[in-house]
């Protein structure tokens, strides 16, 4: 069975990954993992004067681009997709030294990206700490009887980045009163009542909330009163 028509890549040399076992029409070596079509006949890379090149699979766009920039000679590698009836790129052939230089450049970039990620992580941590402190301060403004450490714990829990909790909502980020109160109510529900135990025993969520509502309100009232007994 003949190979499909020679793939066309304007201004570029093309090498094929054959689907069937092929031998070189020149030296008769085979089966060939890569071949060049010359006048419809398969040639191995050595016979096509491309044997000094190394294969770089597709997948790393930056490495591919830089390898081609560094290589005096580069070749596109394709394979025929029967289902789609077309050739698809599999990678490139480049000079080994060029690939090494490209890898060095990419590693340097990787280190720069690592340092940038580290800086960004430190910045996010600082931002999160400032926001959690502001959230805790707002809790203490609304509930001056709340123990300071408890306010900090509620704020830290509510404002965990990526948690989806009320502190990360738009209202929470704006420190609206409703969002802050919601965070405090949740903190009291889980920390000052038997709510979690009720859920674990199979009590439906709304029924569990009904049962502990009085305790929640009692704690909130105590925290709203300056000088009241510490219930945290």
mmCIF file with all atom_site columns, N, CA, C and O in Angstrom, residues 1 3-5 7 16-20 58 77-90:
data_model
loop_
_atom_site.group_PDB
_atom_site.id
_atom_site.type_symbol
_atom_site.label_atom_id
_atom_site.label_alt_id
_atom_site.label_comp_id
_atom_site.label_asym_id
_atom_site.label_entity_id
_atom_site.label_seq_id
_atom_site.pdbx_PDB_ins_code
_atom_site.Cartn_x
_atom_site.Cartn_y
_atom_site.Cartn_z
_atom_site.occupancy
_atom_site.B_iso_or_equiv
_atom_site.pdbx_formal_charge
_atom_site.auth_seq_id
_atom_site.auth_comp_id
_atom_site.auth_asym_id
_atom_site.auth_atom_id
_atom_site.pdbx_PDB_model_num
ATOM 1   N N  . UNK A 1 1  ? 0.848   -1.199 0.000  1.00 0.00 ? 1  UNK A N  1
ATOM 2   C CA . UNK A 1 1  ? 0.000   0.000  0.000  1.00 0.00 ? 1  UNK A CA 1
ATOM 3   C C  . UNK A 1 1  ? 0.882   1.247  0.000  1.00 0.00 ? 1  UNK A C  1
ATOM 4   O O  . UNK A 1 1  ? 1.812   1.365  0.801  1.00 0.00 ? 1  UNK A O  1
ATOM 5   N N  . UNK A 1 3  ? 2.213   5.090  0.402  1.00 0.00 ? 3  UNK A N  1
ATOM 6   C CA . UNK A 1 3  ? 2.049   6.132  1.406  1.00 0.00 ? 3  UNK A CA 1
ATOM 7   C C  . UNK A 1 3  ? 1.101   7.208  0.886  1.00 0.00 ? 3  UNK A C  1
ATOM 8   O O  . UNK A 1 3  ? 0.988   7.415  -0.321 1.00 0.00 ? 3  UNK A O  1
ATOM 9   N N  . UNK A 1 4  ? 0.392   7.920  1.797  1.00 0.00 ? 4  UNK A N  1
ATOM 10  C CA . UNK A 1 4  ? -0.438  9.034  1.360  1.00 0.00 ? 4  UNK A CA 1
ATOM 11  C C  . UNK A 1 4  ? 0.421   10.091 0.680  1.00 0.00 ? 4  UNK A C  1
ATOM 12  O O  . UNK A 1 4  ? 1.648   10.061 0.767  1.00 0.00 ? 4  UNK A O  1
ATOM 13  N N  . UNK A 1 5  ? -0.228  10.996 0.014  1.00 0.00 ? 5  UNK A N  1
ATOM 14  C CA . UNK A 1 5  ? 0.495   12.060 -0.680 1.00 0.00 ? 5  UNK A CA 1
ATOM 15  C C  . UNK A 1 5  ? 1.433   12.777 0.275  1.00 0.00 ? 5  UNK A C  1
ATOM 16  O O  . UNK A 1 5  ? 1.146   12.943 1.451  1.00 0.00 ? 5  UNK A O  1
ATOM 17  N N  . UNK A 1 7  ? 3.111   15.162 2.603  1.00 0.00 ? 7  UNK A N  1
ATOM 18  C CA . UNK A 1 7  ? 2.550   16.305 3.321  1.00 0.00 ? 7  UNK A CA 1
ATOM 19  C C  . UNK A 1 7  ? 3.247   17.591 2.912  1.00 0.00 ? 7  UNK A C  1
ATOM 20  O O  . UNK A 1 7  ? 4.435   17.593 2.605  1.00 0.00 ? 7  UNK A O  1
ATOM 21  N N  . UNK A 1 16 ? 8.316   11.895 7.940  1.00 0.00 ? 16 UNK A N  1
ATOM 22  C CA . UNK A 1 16 ? 7.085   11.156 8.246  1.00 0.00 ? 16 UNK A CA 1
ATOM 23  C C  . UNK A 1 16 ? 7.353   10.043 9.250  1.00 0.00 ? 16 UNK A C  1
ATOM 24  O O  . UNK A 1 16 ? 8.360   9.331  9.160  1.00 0.00 ? 16 UNK A O  1
ATOM 25  N N  . UNK A 1 17 ? 6.427   9.902  10.205 1.00 0.00 ? 17 UNK A N  1
ATOM 26  C CA . UNK A 1 17 ? 6.357   8.699  11.032 1.00 0.00 ? 17 UNK A CA 1
ATOM 27  C C  . UNK A 1 17 ? 5.409   7.744  10.313 1.00 0.00 ? 17 UNK A C  1
ATOM 28  O O  . UNK A 1 17 ? 4.200   7.972  10.314 1.00 0.00 ? 17 UNK A O  1
ATOM 29  N N  . UNK A 1 18 ? 5.909   6.678  9.681  1.00 0.00 ? 18 UNK A N  1
ATOM 30  C CA . UNK A 1 18 ? 5.032   5.816  8.882  1.00 0.00 ? 18 UNK A CA 1
ATOM 31  C C  . UNK A 1 18 ? 4.114   4.957  9.753  1.00 0.00 ? 18 UNK A C  1
ATOM 32  O O  . UNK A 1 18 ? 4.468   4.565  10.867 1.00 0.00 ? 18 UNK A O  1
ATOM 33  N N  . UNK A 1 19 ? 2.925   4.684  9.227  1.00 0.00 ? 19 UNK A N  1
ATOM 34  C CA . UNK A 1 19 ? 1.975   3.813  9.921  1.00 0.00 ? 19 UNK A CA 1
ATOM 35  C C  . UNK A 1 19 ? 2.312   2.345  9.680  1.00 0.00 ? 19 UNK A C  1
ATOM 36  O O  . UNK A 1 19 ? 1.983   1.486  10.497 1.00 0.00 ? 19 UNK A O  1
ATOM 37  N N  . UNK A 1 20 ? 2.947   2.050  8.531  1.00 0.00 ? 20 UNK A N  1
ATOM 38  C CA . UNK A 1 20 ? 3.302   0.671  8.182  1.00 0.00 ? 20 UNK A CA 1
ATOM 39  C C  . UNK A 1 20 ? 4.816   0.509  8.130  1.00 0.00 ? 20 UNK A C  1
ATOM 40  O O  . UNK A 1 20 ? 5.557   1.496  8.048  1.00 0.00 ? 20 UNK A O  1
ATOM 41  N N  . UNK A 1 58 ? 6.292   16.849 20.256 1.00 0.00 ? 58 UNK A N  1
ATOM 42  C CA . UNK A 1 58 ? 5.477   18.032 20.506 1.00 0.00 ? 58 UNK A CA 1
ATOM 43  C C  . UNK A 1 58 ? 5.033   18.040 21.970 1.00 0.00 ? 58 UNK A C  1
ATOM 44  O O  . UNK A 1 58 ? 5.085   17.040 22.660 1.00 0.00 ? 58 UNK A O  1
ATOM 45  N N  . UNK A 1 77 ? 8.090   16.873 11.880 1.00 0.00 ? 77 UNK A N  1
ATOM 46  C CA . UNK A 1 77 ? 7.764   15.443 11.867 1.00 0.00 ? 77 UNK A CA 1
ATOM 47  C C  . UNK A 1 77 ? 6.244   15.293 11.936 1.00 0.00 ? 77 UNK A C  1
ATOM 48  O O  . UNK A 1 77 ? 5.599   15.878 12.810 1.00 0.00 ? 77 UNK A O  1
ATOM 49  N N  . UNK A 1 78 ? 5.700   14.512 10.975 1.00 0.00 ? 78 UNK A N  1
ATOM 50  C CA . UNK A 1 78 ? 4.240   14.349 10.910 1.00 0.00 ? 78 UNK A CA 1
ATOM 51  C C  . UNK A 1 78 ? 3.879   12.864 10.844 1.00 0.00 ? 78 UNK A C  1
ATOM 52  O O  . UNK A 1 78 ? 4.712   12.017 10.528 1.00 0.00 ? 78 UNK A O  1
ATOM 53  N N  . UNK A 1 79 ? 2.621   12.581 11.148 1.00 0.00 ? 79 UNK A N  1
ATOM 54  C CA . UNK A 1 79 ? 2.088   11.224 11.011 1.00 0.00 ? 79 UNK A CA 1
ATOM 55  C C  . UNK A 1 79 ? 0.679   11.312 10.442 1.00 0.00 ? 79 UNK A C  1
ATOM 56  O O  . UNK A 1 79 ? -0.077  12.221 10.785 1.00 0.00 ? 79 UNK A O  1
ATOM 57  N N  . UNK A 1 80 ? 0.336   10.372 9.568  1.00 0.00 ? 80 UNK A N  1
ATOM 58  C CA . UNK A 1 80 ? -0.970  10.406 8.916  1.00 0.00 ? 80 UNK A CA 1
ATOM 59  C C  . UNK A 1 80 ? -2.039  9.870  9.864  1.00 0.00 ? 80 UNK A C  1
ATOM 60  O O  . UNK A 1 80 ? -1.896  8.807  10.462 1.00 0.00 ? 80 UNK A O  1
ATOM 61  N N  . UNK A 1 81 ? -3.121  10.654 10.020 1.00 0.00 ? 81 UNK A N  1
ATOM 62  C CA . UNK A 1 81 ? -4.272  10.248 10.837 1.00 0.00 ? 81 UNK A CA 1
ATOM 63  C C  . UNK A 1 81 ? -5.343  9.714  9.897  1.00 0.00 ? 81 UNK A C  1
ATOM 64  O O  . UNK A 1 81 ? -5.953  10.480 9.145  1.00 0.00 ? 81 UNK A O  1
ATOM 65  N N  . UNK A 1 82 ? -5.551  8.397  9.921  1.00 0.00 ? 82 UNK A N  1
ATOM 66  C CA . UNK A 1 82 ? -6.497  7.794  8.991  1.00 0.00 ? 82 UNK A CA 1
ATOM 67  C C  . UNK A 1 82 ? -7.916  8.298  9.223  1.00 0.00 ? 82 UNK A C  1
ATOM 68  O O  . UNK A 1 82 ? -8.666  8.532  8.277  1.00 0.00 ? 82 UNK A O  1
ATOM 69  N N  . UNK A 1 83 ? -8.279  8.442  10.474 1.00 0.00 ? 83 UNK A N  1
ATOM 70  C CA . UNK A 1 83 ? -9.656  8.847  10.771 1.00 0.00 ? 83 UNK A CA 1
ATOM 71  C C  . UNK A 1 83 ? -9.954  10.240 10.234 1.00 0.00 ? 83 UNK A C  1
ATOM 72  O O  . UNK A 1 83 ? -11.044 10.499 9.719  1.00 0.00 ? 83 UNK A O  1
ATOM 73  N N  . UNK A 1 84 ? -8.978  11.139 10.348 1.00 0.00 ? 84 UNK A N  1
ATOM 74  C CA . UNK A 1 84 ? -9.176  12.511 9.888  1.00 0.00 ? 84 UNK A CA 1
ATOM 75  C C  . UNK A 1 84 ? -8.652  12.735 8.468  1.00 0.00 ? 84 UNK A C  1
ATOM 76  O O  . UNK A 1 84 ? -8.836  13.823 7.917  1.00 0.00 ? 84 UNK A O  1
ATOM 77  N N  . UNK A 1 85 ? -8.000  11.702 7.908  1.00 0.00 ? 85 UNK A N  1
ATOM 78  C CA . UNK A 1 85 ? -7.456  11.778 6.549  1.00 0.00 ? 85 UNK A CA 1
ATOM 79  C C  . UNK A 1 85 ? -6.543  12.987 6.363  1.00 0.00 ? 85 UNK A C  1
ATOM 80  O O  . UNK A 1 85 ? -6.657  13.743 5.390  1.00 0.00 ? 85 UNK A O  1
ATOM 81  N N  . UNK A 1 86 ? -5.617  13.131 7.293  1.00 0.00 ? 86 UNK A N  1
ATOM 82  C CA . UNK A 1 86 ? -4.676  14.241 7.183  1.00 0.00 ? 86 UNK A CA 1
ATOM 83  C C  . UNK A 1 86 ? -3.423  13.940 7.998  1.00 0.00 ? 86 UNK A C  1
ATOM 84  O O  . UNK A 1 86 ? -3.431  13.104 8.904  1.00 0.00 ? 86 UNK A O  1
ATOM 85  N N  . UNK A 1 87 ? -2.348  14.631 7.640  1.00 0.00 ? 87 UNK A N  1
ATOM 86  C CA . UNK A 1 87 ? -1.122  14.530 8.413  1.00 0.00 ? 87 UNK A CA 1
ATOM 87  C C  . UNK A 1 87 ? -1.214  15.455 9.629  1.00 0.00 ? 87 UNK A C  1
ATOM 88  O O  . UNK A 1 87 ? -1.724  16.573 9.530  1.00 0.00 ? 87 UNK A O  1
ATOM 89  N N  . UNK A 1 88 ? -0.676  14.990 10.750 1.00 0.00 ? 88 UNK A N  1
ATOM 90  C CA . UNK A 1 88 ? -0.668  15.795 11.974 1.00 0.00 ? 88 UNK A CA 1
ATOM 91  C C  . UNK A 1 88 ? 0.748   15.870 12.526 1.00 0.00 ? 88 UNK A C  1
ATOM 92  O O  . UNK A 1 88 ? 1.494   14.890 12.512 1.00 0.00 ? 88 UNK A O  1
ATOM 93  N N  . UNK A 1 89 ? 1.090   17.030 13.010 1.00 0.00 ? 89 UNK A N  1
ATOM 94  C CA . UNK A 1 89 ? 2.440   17.265 13.516 1.00 0.00 ? 89 UNK A CA 1
ATOM 95  C C  . UNK A 1 89 ? 2.697   16.455 14.779 1.00 0.00 ? 89 UNK A C  1
ATOM 96  O O  . UNK A 1 89 ? 1.864   16.396 15.682 1.00 0.00 ? 89 UNK A O  1
ATOM 97  N N  . UNK A 1 90 ? 3.867   15.825 14.846 1.00 0.00 ? 90 UNK A N  1
ATOM 98  C CA . UNK A 1 90 ? 4.259   15.033 16.008 1.00 0.00 ? 90 UNK A CA 1
ATOM 99  C C  . UNK A 1 90 ? 5.445   15.625 16.767 1.00 0.00 ? 90 UNK A C  1
ATOM 100 O O  . UNK A 1 90 ? 5.710   15.237 17.903 1.00 0.00 ? 90 UNK A O  1
#
